[in-house]
C-alpha cells in the first residue's frame, strides 16, 4: 500500500494488530489521523507510542467519542424517517416492502417484526454503525484524507467503508467485502441456524409437557378473565421465598390489587420464558410448576405450542425465506442513505436474521403462542403487556386483533431514553391503515408519567391512545423524595450500575477499571444487572482483575447503596433516575460503540458526562471533594415527579386503568 505524501485516516479498536500497522508504513504519510473506536485508554496510548516510534512527522488523535455522541443525536430523526421510507419503497410489481412481506393468508406484514423496523440499538448494531460511518466520512471530508485504513473487527462497518470508497473518492485498506461470503451464503447460514433453533424450541415444548403433566391448567386459559398479563418470566418480585406469593416484578403492585379482589379467574398470567446468566431453562420450568401449584393462573409460552404450531412455523419460515432470497439482489442496490452512502453492509446481517433467521422464527413462535392463548379468552378480556415496541409485541397485537373483542394495553413500564429508537416511529407509520401499512399497535399505552408520555405524543402517537397510568415498579420513590441523605453522611465511595446490555456494560466496566484501578481512599461498588451476565463473567471477557482494595462487586439493594455513595456511574438504566431521587450525582460515560441511552440525556441537566477514563476519574474526584450538596435537591424532586406519576390518596392502579377501559383516556398527558 503506497501512502507517501497522503493524508491517512487510521481507524482502530481494541483489536489493534501490530502487523496491520507495520504494513501501512505510516512514516511516509503527510498527515496521520488516528480515529480510536474504543474507550480503552491503554490501547490508545499503545497506538500513539507506535506512531511516535515509526518516525511519522505529523499525526493527530481525533476526538471520535464526542463526534459519535453529537452525530447520533443529529441523525436520530433522519434514521427514523429513512427506515419508514425504505418500507414504503415500491420494489416489485408496484408493491412496497410491507406489502411484499405480507402474510400469505392474513392481513398483516412480516416487515414489522424485523430488526430493521424495530430500530433497537441494543439488539441491532445498524444505527450504531451508521453513526460511526457518518463520523468517519465527516472526518475524511474535513481533513481531506485520501486513504482510510480500518484495523477493526466490526465487519459491517468495514464493508461499508469499502463499499463507499468509490462514492466518496478515497482508497480503502482493510478487510473488504471481497474477503467475505456472498450474501446468499449468509442467508443460507441464517436459515440453517434458525432451523436448528426450531428444533430446540420443539424439544423444549416436549419437555414442558412432561414436566407439567398432572397439572390440569397446563396450556389452558380461562375464558372469563378480566385481565390477562403477559410478562417476561421468571423475574419474580423479590422476597417470594418467604412470602410464597408469586408476582411479576414488573406488575407486583397491580397484581396485589387484583389479588385483593379474592376472586379466582380475575386475571391470568402468561410468562414469556427468558433464560439469563442466573437461571437455566430447567430451573425456570420448575419455578413455573411451583407457581401453578400455588393455584396461580400462570402458563408458560411453550405450553401453547404443539406439533401443529411448529409445522406452521416451519412452513412460514420457508415462505418468508424464499421471498427474502428473491428480493435481496434488488434491495441491496436500493439501500442508500440521504447523502448517497451505500449502507447495505450495515443492514445485511439484520436483514438475514429478520427474514430468514432466528428473529423470524422467534416472531412466528410468539405469534402462534398468542393466537392459541387469545382464542381461549372471552371478548371482554383486557390483555396487558410490557410496552417497549419490540417485534414480539407486534405479534401480540396482531393475534389480539384476530381474536376479536380483546383490548390491549401496553404498559410503558420503565424509561424512554431519547436514543432508544424502538420506542419511536415516523408519524405515517402510526396512522390507522391496518397492520400491513401501519404499526401493529395496542389500543392504549399506559405510561409511567408525563415525560415518557409526551415523548410518544411528539413522535406521532395519538392523544386518545396515551395515558399516564403511573409507575408500578418505582412507586416507592414517592417516599424517597420526601427527604434526602445529607452530604456529610455519605461515604467516599461511588456506585457503578451496569445495564442489561452486554456491549454497554463491558465498555462502562472497562472505563471504570482504567479510571480507578490505582485509586486511593475510594471504594467503588459494582452492581450487575439481574438479567445480564454476572460482573465476574464480564471481567473474564475483558481480562480484568479487580483489586479488592478498590472494587467491591455487591448484591446490596440499589436503594441502600444510593443512600451511601457520593456518585453513580451509569449508562442506559433506570438507576440514573433512582440516583437523582436520592439526591445522588450521576456521571454518564460517553462510549465508543453504542449511542447514549441514559434516561437523563436530553431531558435534564442534572447528569454530567465523562468522555474518557481520565475524565471520569477527574469528575469523581471533583464530586468527592465537595463540601456541600453537589446538586440542588428541589430540582431532583421536580424532575422525578415530572417523569413518574405516583398514586394519590385513595387511588389505585386498577381504578386508573378501569376508567380508561370504560371511558377512554381519562388520565391525559399534561402538555
XYZ file of C-alpha atoms in Angstrom:
671
model
C 0.000 0.000 0.000
C 1.585 3.294 -1.158
C 0.769 6.164 1.191
C 3.689 8.504 0.591
C 2.583 12.122 0.853
C -1.049 11.182 1.572
C -3.335 12.165 4.405
C -4.287 8.878 6.050
C -7.228 8.200 8.378
C -6.308 5.187 10.540
C -9.284 3.631 12.361
C -8.635 1.122 15.121
C -10.411 -0.568 18.021
C -9.429 -2.958 20.801
C -8.264 -5.495 18.221
C -5.303 -3.300 17.086
C -2.781 -5.545 15.308
C 0.888 -4.643 15.024
C 1.205 -6.497 11.718
C -1.542 -4.437 10.072
C 0.062 -1.258 11.371
C 3.521 -2.182 10.071
C 2.222 -2.985 6.582
C 0.821 0.535 6.303
C 4.324 2.113 6.531
C 2.757 5.205 8.052
C 6.076 7.063 8.426
C 5.711 8.248 4.802
C 2.243 9.755 5.352
C 1.899 13.509 5.081
C -0.626 13.562 7.950
C -1.784 10.585 10.026
C -5.170 10.909 11.688
C -5.874 8.395 14.461
C -9.544 7.525 14.998
C -9.904 5.288 18.097
C -13.259 3.458 18.168
C -12.663 2.445 21.769
C -12.699 3.808 25.333
C -9.603 1.714 26.113
C -7.027 4.287 27.243
C -4.215 1.727 27.299
C -4.903 0.689 23.702
C -4.959 4.311 22.506
C -1.666 5.058 24.294
C -0.088 1.927 22.763
C -1.034 3.053 19.240
C 0.244 6.588 19.854
C 3.569 5.178 21.068
C 3.815 3.031 17.937
C 3.235 6.063 15.774
C 5.945 8.030 17.576
C 8.402 5.152 17.181
C 7.621 4.860 13.465
C 9.033 8.300 12.732
C 5.736 9.757 11.473
C 6.277 13.505 11.227
C 2.747 14.697 11.840
C -0.189 12.922 13.480
C -3.339 13.795 15.399
C -5.676 11.803 17.678
C -9.242 12.663 16.704
C -11.987 13.187 19.285
C -14.108 10.330 17.991
C -16.115 9.906 21.229
C -17.550 13.446 21.112
C -18.227 13.251 17.368
C -20.016 9.901 17.818
C -22.237 11.315 20.571
C -23.093 14.513 18.690
C -23.750 12.771 15.366
C -26.057 10.202 16.925
C -28.469 12.929 18.065
C -28.265 14.724 14.734
C -29.103 11.514 12.842
C -31.864 10.168 15.096
C -34.857 11.667 13.281
C -33.263 11.166 9.859
C -32.793 7.486 10.605
C -36.361 7.006 11.857
C -37.694 8.649 8.684
C -35.270 6.680 6.497
C -36.484 3.301 7.828
C -40.110 4.289 7.198
C -39.270 5.418 3.655
C -37.395 2.182 2.895
C -40.510 0.225 3.896
C -42.641 2.364 1.540
C -40.362 1.881 -1.473
C -42.052 0.261 -4.469
C -39.819 -2.738 -5.111
C -41.567 -5.491 -7.084
C -44.764 -5.206 -9.161
C -45.678 -1.890 -7.523
C -45.557 -3.453 -4.038
C -43.667 -1.803 -1.201
C -41.676 -3.899 1.286
C -44.556 -4.071 3.761
C -46.862 -5.409 1.049
C -44.175 -7.732 -0.343
C -43.727 -9.386 3.072
C -47.468 -9.638 3.772
C -48.677 -12.871 5.373
C -49.966 -15.206 2.612
C -53.403 -15.567 4.217
C -53.855 -12.801 6.788
C -53.795 -9.030 6.556
C -50.531 -8.223 8.332
C -46.896 -7.841 7.319
C -43.740 -9.609 8.457
C -41.953 -6.279 7.996
C -42.998 -5.098 11.441
C -41.272 -7.922 13.311
C -37.912 -7.211 11.662
C -34.872 -5.800 13.449
C -34.789 -3.110 10.762
C -38.310 -1.859 11.556
C -37.650 -2.222 15.288
C -34.520 0.013 15.225
C -33.401 -1.107 18.687
C -29.731 -0.057 19.187
C -29.394 -2.652 21.961
C -30.413 -5.622 19.785
C -29.008 -4.383 16.483
C -25.829 -2.542 15.512
C -27.333 -0.869 12.447
C -27.886 2.602 13.936
C -24.635 2.475 15.914
C -22.734 1.542 12.742
C -24.488 4.159 10.626
C -23.418 6.851 13.101
C -19.834 5.539 13.018
C -19.848 5.615 9.223
C -21.155 9.196 9.195
C -18.461 10.284 11.693
C -15.655 8.654 9.690
C -16.843 10.109 6.382
C -17.086 13.550 8.001
C -13.508 13.215 9.318
C -12.400 12.203 5.806
C -14.072 15.295 4.337
C -12.764 17.703 6.989
C -9.136 16.580 6.750
C -9.192 15.736 3.007
C -7.859 12.227 3.606
C -7.066 10.134 0.553
C -6.800 6.788 2.334
C -8.920 5.161 5.061
C -7.261 2.219 6.814
C -9.578 0.161 9.025
C -7.921 -2.060 11.641
C -11.212 -3.159 13.233
C -13.192 -6.332 13.885
C -16.517 -4.706 13.008
C -17.196 -6.391 9.655
C -20.359 -4.464 8.879
C -18.603 -1.103 9.305
C -15.504 -2.259 7.421
C -17.612 -3.473 4.491
C -19.498 -0.170 4.366
C -16.234 1.789 4.305
C -15.030 -0.403 1.423
C -18.330 -0.037 -0.454
C -18.264 3.772 -0.178
C -14.670 4.315 -1.329
C -15.712 4.995 -4.919
C -18.656 7.200 -3.976
C -16.548 9.493 -1.781
C -13.247 9.399 -3.660
C -10.886 7.685 -1.220
C -8.868 4.479 -1.156
C -9.663 1.798 1.397
C -7.258 -0.551 3.139
C -8.596 -3.257 5.402
C -10.851 -6.284 5.353
C -13.245 -5.619 2.483
C -16.372 -7.387 1.349
C -14.313 -9.412 -1.142
C -12.934 -11.476 1.730
C -16.415 -12.458 2.914
C -19.091 -14.856 1.838
C -21.594 -13.988 -0.867
C -24.893 -12.680 0.520
C -26.621 -15.929 -0.489
C -24.249 -17.854 1.773
C -25.044 -15.542 4.669
C -28.761 -16.064 4.034
C -28.332 -19.864 3.921
C -26.348 -19.800 7.167
C -29.081 -17.700 8.835
C -31.706 -20.146 7.595
C -29.834 -23.184 8.925
C -29.282 -21.598 12.349
C -32.995 -20.787 12.502
C -33.908 -24.351 11.508
C -31.758 -25.733 14.346
C -33.338 -23.190 16.692
C -36.790 -24.506 15.769
C -35.644 -27.975 16.792
C -34.552 -26.678 20.176
C -37.927 -24.999 20.698
C -39.711 -28.231 19.816
C -37.642 -30.170 22.357
C -38.464 -27.551 24.987
C -42.152 -27.953 24.193
C -41.980 -31.724 24.652
C -40.005 -31.363 27.882
C -42.525 -28.882 29.310
C -45.402 -31.250 28.507
C -43.705 -33.983 30.544
C -42.847 -31.700 33.471
C -46.336 -30.172 33.696
C -48.123 -33.494 33.396
C -50.819 -33.815 36.046
C -51.493 -30.096 36.229
C -54.980 -29.543 34.844
C -54.268 -25.955 33.893
C -51.386 -26.777 31.554
C -51.856 -24.902 28.275
C -55.384 -23.812 29.198
C -56.685 -20.280 29.575
C -59.858 -19.276 31.451
C -62.283 -17.530 29.104
C -63.667 -15.357 31.928
C -60.520 -13.415 32.835
C -60.989 -9.676 33.232
C -57.286 -9.166 32.701
C -54.576 -11.223 31.073
C -50.980 -10.239 31.891
C -48.088 -11.025 29.548
C -44.669 -10.646 31.178
C -41.122 -11.993 30.926
C -40.659 -14.995 33.211
C -39.284 -15.649 35.811
C -38.364 -12.094 37.007
C -40.395 -12.653 40.165
C -40.903 -9.976 42.831
C -38.161 -10.078 45.485
C -38.864 -11.956 48.714
C -41.110 -14.688 47.326
C -39.222 -17.439 49.126
C -40.517 -16.006 52.419
C -43.970 -14.808 51.398
C -44.783 -17.630 48.973
C -46.689 -15.117 46.896
C -45.519 -15.125 43.312
C -45.902 -11.902 41.365
C -44.061 -10.396 38.431
C -41.554 -7.744 39.482
C -42.960 -5.553 36.690
C -46.620 -5.734 37.810
C -46.330 -6.613 41.524
C -48.286 -3.602 42.810
C -51.042 -4.094 40.245
C -51.217 -7.863 40.868
C -51.504 -7.216 44.590
C -54.594 -5.097 43.929
C -56.075 -7.831 41.727
C -55.327 -10.488 44.358
C -57.226 -8.393 46.924
C -60.410 -8.928 44.882
C -60.350 -12.528 46.180
C -61.746 -13.968 43.006
C -60.089 -16.832 41.172
C -60.163 -16.111 37.491
C -59.863 -12.328 37.881
C -56.658 -12.412 35.886
C -54.443 -14.819 34.010
C -50.710 -14.662 33.565
C -48.702 -15.714 30.509
C -44.961 -15.919 31.157
C -42.539 -15.482 28.260
C -39.552 -17.620 29.186
C -36.277 -15.690 29.425
C -33.150 -17.626 30.334
C -30.491 -15.435 31.952
C -26.993 -15.925 33.291
C -28.552 -16.642 36.676
C -31.198 -19.196 35.628
C -31.411 -22.214 33.357
C -34.443 -23.238 31.316
C -34.944 -26.232 33.615
C -34.979 -24.078 36.770
C -37.401 -21.719 35.036
C -39.848 -24.565 34.341
C -39.553 -25.893 37.899
C -40.388 -22.423 39.239
C -43.376 -22.273 36.886
C -44.586 -25.604 38.263
C -44.371 -24.251 41.845
C -46.351 -21.155 40.857
C -49.012 -23.318 39.208
C -49.286 -25.470 42.331
C -49.915 -22.297 44.337
C -53.113 -22.040 42.305
C -51.830 -19.176 40.200
C -53.401 -18.944 36.743
C -49.987 -18.994 35.084
C -48.983 -20.588 31.813
C -45.578 -20.514 30.127
C -45.276 -19.623 26.450
C -44.045 -23.061 25.403
C -47.248 -24.687 26.766
C -49.228 -23.079 23.929
C -47.293 -24.865 21.202
C -47.514 -28.327 19.733
C -46.636 -30.178 16.531
C -49.317 -28.264 14.634
C -47.857 -24.875 15.570
C -44.313 -25.968 14.740
C -45.480 -27.255 11.370
C -46.923 -23.809 10.598
C -43.773 -22.097 11.886
C -41.608 -24.210 9.579
C -43.868 -23.542 6.589
C -43.949 -19.785 7.086
C -40.205 -19.732 7.770
C -39.667 -21.354 4.360
C -42.123 -18.985 2.691
C -40.568 -15.767 4.024
C -37.024 -17.051 3.426
C -37.759 -17.666 -0.264
C -39.308 -14.192 -0.502
C -36.128 -12.815 1.053
C -33.927 -14.772 -1.377
C -35.851 -13.338 -4.313
C -35.639 -9.700 -3.290
C -32.116 -9.313 -1.863
C -30.385 -8.738 -5.253
C -32.689 -5.768 -5.803
C -32.956 -4.347 -2.291
C -29.191 -4.303 -1.700
C -28.951 -1.738 -4.513
C -31.783 0.354 -3.087
C -30.456 0.899 0.441
C -28.512 4.134 0.175
C -28.660 6.907 2.760
C -29.531 10.568 2.229
C -26.062 11.710 1.075
C -25.603 8.706 -1.180
C -23.894 6.426 1.366
C -24.095 2.749 0.443
C -25.238 1.136 3.692
C -26.291 -2.372 2.640
C -23.262 -3.710 4.520
C -24.637 -2.200 7.730
C -28.091 -3.772 7.279
C -27.178 -7.126 5.733
C -26.883 -9.098 8.984
C -30.150 -7.710 10.396
C -31.918 -8.353 7.103
C -30.946 -12.025 7.010
C -31.840 -12.603 10.683
C -35.185 -10.853 10.250
C -36.387 -12.542 7.066
C -34.657 -15.922 7.234
C -33.045 -16.326 10.641
C -33.786 -16.693 14.332
C -35.553 -13.324 14.637
C -38.180 -14.520 12.149
C -38.609 -17.858 13.956
C -38.965 -16.114 17.324
C -41.671 -13.846 15.908
C -43.580 -16.786 14.422
C -43.220 -18.665 17.713
C -44.784 -15.762 19.634
C -47.484 -15.229 17.028
C -48.785 -18.801 17.375
C -48.462 -18.723 21.184
C -50.567 -15.570 21.419
C -53.014 -16.752 18.798
C -53.660 -20.027 20.618
C -53.908 -18.405 24.063
C -56.098 -15.492 22.940
C -58.575 -17.748 21.159
C -59.499 -19.132 24.585
C -60.155 -15.703 26.092
C -63.564 -14.118 26.267
C -64.359 -10.973 24.310
C -64.294 -8.766 27.418
C -60.726 -9.561 28.476
C -58.061 -6.827 28.525
C -54.567 -8.035 27.629
C -51.807 -6.084 29.384
C -48.157 -6.399 28.412
C -44.872 -4.552 28.862
C -44.568 -1.957 26.127
C -41.139 -1.448 24.558
C -42.344 -1.539 20.930
C -40.423 -4.747 20.154
C -41.133 -7.339 17.482
C -42.912 -9.836 19.754
C -45.317 -7.096 20.903
C -46.428 -6.552 17.322
C -47.199 -10.271 17.073
C -49.249 -9.946 20.271
C -51.318 -7.069 18.877
C -51.886 -8.894 15.588
C -53.075 -12.028 17.420
C -55.317 -9.951 19.710
C -56.931 -8.210 16.727
C -57.609 -11.604 15.118
C -59.227 -12.897 18.326
C -61.799 -10.048 18.114
C -63.143 -8.211 21.123
C -59.889 -8.149 23.089
C -58.474 -4.840 24.224
C -54.704 -4.481 24.509
C -52.855 -2.153 26.865
C -49.113 -1.762 26.542
C -47.599 -0.665 29.831
C -44.535 1.540 29.321
C -43.001 0.207 32.495
C -39.551 1.770 32.503
C -37.803 4.811 30.971
C -37.764 6.080 27.381
C -34.252 7.304 26.527
C -34.266 9.595 23.505
C -31.990 7.319 21.506
C -33.652 4.021 22.311
C -35.163 4.149 18.846
C -37.513 1.172 19.129
C -39.877 3.492 21.032
C -40.068 5.991 18.175
C -41.775 5.852 14.790
C -42.227 8.110 11.799
C -45.716 9.679 12.077
C -47.199 7.995 8.944
C -46.365 4.580 10.461
C -48.781 5.334 13.306
C -51.790 6.109 11.130
C -54.647 3.641 11.380
C -54.268 1.926 7.985
C -54.281 -1.738 9.041
C -51.430 -3.978 10.126
C -49.789 -4.113 6.701
C -49.152 -0.404 6.206
C -49.229 0.706 9.865
C -47.575 -0.380 13.096
C -49.476 -3.174 14.906
C -50.069 -1.036 17.984
C -52.031 -1.595 21.208
C -55.372 0.071 21.900
C -53.759 2.082 24.686
C -50.288 2.784 26.024
C -50.202 3.411 29.762
C -47.128 5.453 30.666
C -45.235 5.759 33.944
C -45.540 9.538 33.821
C -45.785 12.715 31.780
C -42.279 12.931 30.310
C -42.376 9.476 28.628
C -45.978 10.105 27.502
C -45.048 13.420 25.884
C -42.130 11.730 24.117
C -44.539 9.291 22.461
C -47.020 12.018 21.567
C -44.295 14.116 19.966
C -43.291 11.285 17.639
C -46.852 10.814 16.381
C -48.854 8.668 18.803
C -52.481 9.789 19.037
C -53.679 11.602 22.148
C -56.556 9.142 22.620
C -54.138 6.207 22.902
C -51.729 7.593 25.507
C -52.484 7.963 29.216
C -50.457 8.251 32.404
C -51.088 5.069 34.339
C -48.319 5.667 36.890
C -45.140 3.871 37.878
C -45.719 0.441 39.400
C -42.098 -0.632 39.884
C -40.879 2.748 41.099
C -43.890 3.887 43.120
C -41.685 3.612 46.230
C -39.781 6.715 45.045
C -42.644 8.950 46.224
C -41.417 8.235 49.778
C -37.735 8.510 48.828
C -38.087 12.078 47.532
C -39.581 13.312 50.802
C -36.094 13.773 52.252
C -32.503 13.433 51.082
C -29.486 11.952 52.867
C -27.219 14.807 53.943
C -23.954 15.032 52.018
C -21.782 14.671 55.122
C -23.319 11.277 55.931
C -22.262 9.823 52.581
C -19.046 7.798 52.302
C -16.112 8.342 49.932
C -17.500 5.756 47.565
C -19.221 5.512 44.213
C -21.611 3.037 42.649
C -21.181 1.642 39.150
C -24.581 0.345 37.974
C -24.221 -1.842 34.894
C -27.058 -2.113 32.397
C -28.698 -5.190 30.907
C -26.968 -4.718 27.532
C -23.659 -6.599 27.488
C -21.950 -4.290 24.955
C -22.626 -1.242 27.088
C -21.825 -2.997 30.373
C -18.404 -4.087 29.061
C -17.475 -0.591 27.872
C -18.573 1.022 31.133
C -16.729 -1.590 33.209
C -13.503 -1.140 31.209
C -13.718 2.636 31.530
C -14.283 2.396 35.297
C -11.439 -0.092 35.736
C -8.931 2.138 33.951
C -10.140 5.214 35.831
C -9.923 3.790 39.358
C -7.697 0.705 39.424
C -4.949 2.671 41.180
C -7.261 4.912 43.224
C -6.510 5.620 46.897
C -9.115 6.268 49.572
C -12.061 5.456 47.310
C -14.407 2.479 47.320
C -16.040 1.518 44.025
C -19.150 -0.661 44.351
C -20.088 -2.533 41.162
C -23.669 -3.740 40.773
C -24.513 -6.001 37.835
C -27.920 -6.168 36.165
C -30.139 -9.035 37.318
C -30.894 -10.117 33.726
C -27.378 -9.824 32.295
C -24.015 -11.532 32.615
C -22.501 -11.509 36.089
C -19.741 -8.995 36.801
C -17.342 -11.930 37.211
C -18.058 -13.164 33.687
C -17.824 -9.647 32.240
C -14.406 -9.221 33.859
C -13.290 -12.551 32.447
C -14.315 -11.477 28.934
C -12.366 -8.242 29.361
C -9.375 -9.936 31.076
C -9.729 -7.615 34.072
C -8.595 -8.372 37.616
C -10.392 -6.101 40.045
C -8.358 -5.005 43.053
C -10.252 -5.771 46.269
C -8.695 -2.646 47.810
C -10.725 -0.504 45.415
C -13.563 -2.541 43.905
C -16.378 -4.489 45.523
C -18.904 -6.465 43.499
C -22.077 -6.112 45.533
C -25.537 -7.642 45.808
C -26.821 -4.926 48.136
C -30.154 -3.390 47.123
C -29.805 -0.338 44.894
C -31.860 1.766 47.313
C -29.428 1.161 50.191
C -26.370 1.881 48.033
C -27.807 5.156 46.746
C -28.048 6.474 50.320
C -24.432 5.517 50.949
C -22.361 6.606 47.923
C -21.376 10.068 46.664
C -21.851 9.445 42.936
C -23.263 6.917 40.499
C -21.650 5.951 37.207
C -24.396 4.619 34.950
C -25.304 4.231 31.289
C -28.704 3.118 29.998
C -30.500 2.228 33.207
C -33.358 3.466 35.396
C -30.785 3.625 38.209
C -29.945 7.105 36.849
C -33.411 8.310 37.915
C -33.313 6.415 41.213
C -29.997 8.162 41.958
C -31.497 11.584 41.222
C -34.440 10.743 43.514
C -31.888 10.115 46.274
C -30.022 13.361 45.581
C -27.005 11.421 44.325
C -24.947 12.888 41.408
C -24.985 10.906 38.159
C -21.993 10.567 35.820
C -22.742 9.235 32.333
C -19.775 7.713 30.469
C -19.659 8.540 26.743
C -18.998 5.306 24.897
C -17.449 4.374 21.564
C -19.706 1.616 20.251
C -23.211 2.272 21.496
C -25.213 5.501 21.439
C -26.137 7.280 24.655
C -29.296 5.698 26.079
C -29.192 7.254 29.531
C -32.713 8.418 30.523
C -31.440 11.829 31.703
C -29.863 12.786 28.381
C -31.964 15.323 26.519
C -34.451 15.659 29.395
C -32.403 17.113 32.244
C -29.117 18.886 33.006
C -28.775 17.007 36.299
C -26.366 14.428 34.843
C -22.713 15.099 33.988
C -20.672 13.368 31.275
C -17.250 11.732 31.134
C -15.589 11.198 27.754
C -12.635 9.037 28.891
C -11.310 7.129 31.931
C -9.167 10.136 32.956
C -12.168 12.455 32.602
C -14.252 10.064 34.708
C -11.566 9.987 37.403
C -11.414 13.789 37.412
C -15.209 14.166 37.687
C -15.391 11.722 40.613
C -12.576 13.497 42.483
C -14.355 16.799 41.970
C -17.608 15.410 43.444
C -15.968 13.520 46.322
C -14.108 16.620 47.485
C -17.169 18.876 47.531
C -18.113 20.192 50.958
C -21.755 20.946 50.176
C -24.535 19.323 48.192
C -23.370 18.971 44.538
C -26.898 19.113 43.112
C -29.940 21.054 44.243
C -32.382 18.578 45.730
C -35.518 20.554 44.829
C -34.549 20.231 41.145
C -34.151 16.485 41.650
C -37.622 16.215 43.185
C -39.181 18.299 40.414
C -37.662 16.089 37.735
C -38.734 12.827 39.377
C -42.324 13.999 39.896
C -42.376 15.156 36.275
C -41.041 11.856 34.982
C -43.080 9.497 37.180
C -46.727 9.710 38.139
C -47.390 8.443 41.682
C -50.687 7.231 43.102
C -52.647 9.853 45.019
C -54.577 9.257 48.203
C -57.358 6.725 47.645
C -56.133 5.878 44.140
C -55.121 2.501 42.792
C -53.570 1.283 39.559
C -56.699 -0.773 38.992
C -59.053 2.212 39.335
C -56.967 4.294 36.932
C -56.964 1.511 34.346
C -60.671 0.714 34.638
C -61.565 4.355 33.993
C -59.606 4.236 30.755
C -61.184 0.953 29.647
C -64.683 2.202 30.447
C -64.468 5.823 29.277
C -61.402 6.092 27.051
C -58.340 8.088 28.057
C -59.191 9.678 31.394
C -55.670 10.492 32.551
C -54.488 12.773 29.731
C -50.924 13.940 29.474
C -50.222 17.405 30.842
C -48.886 19.127 27.756
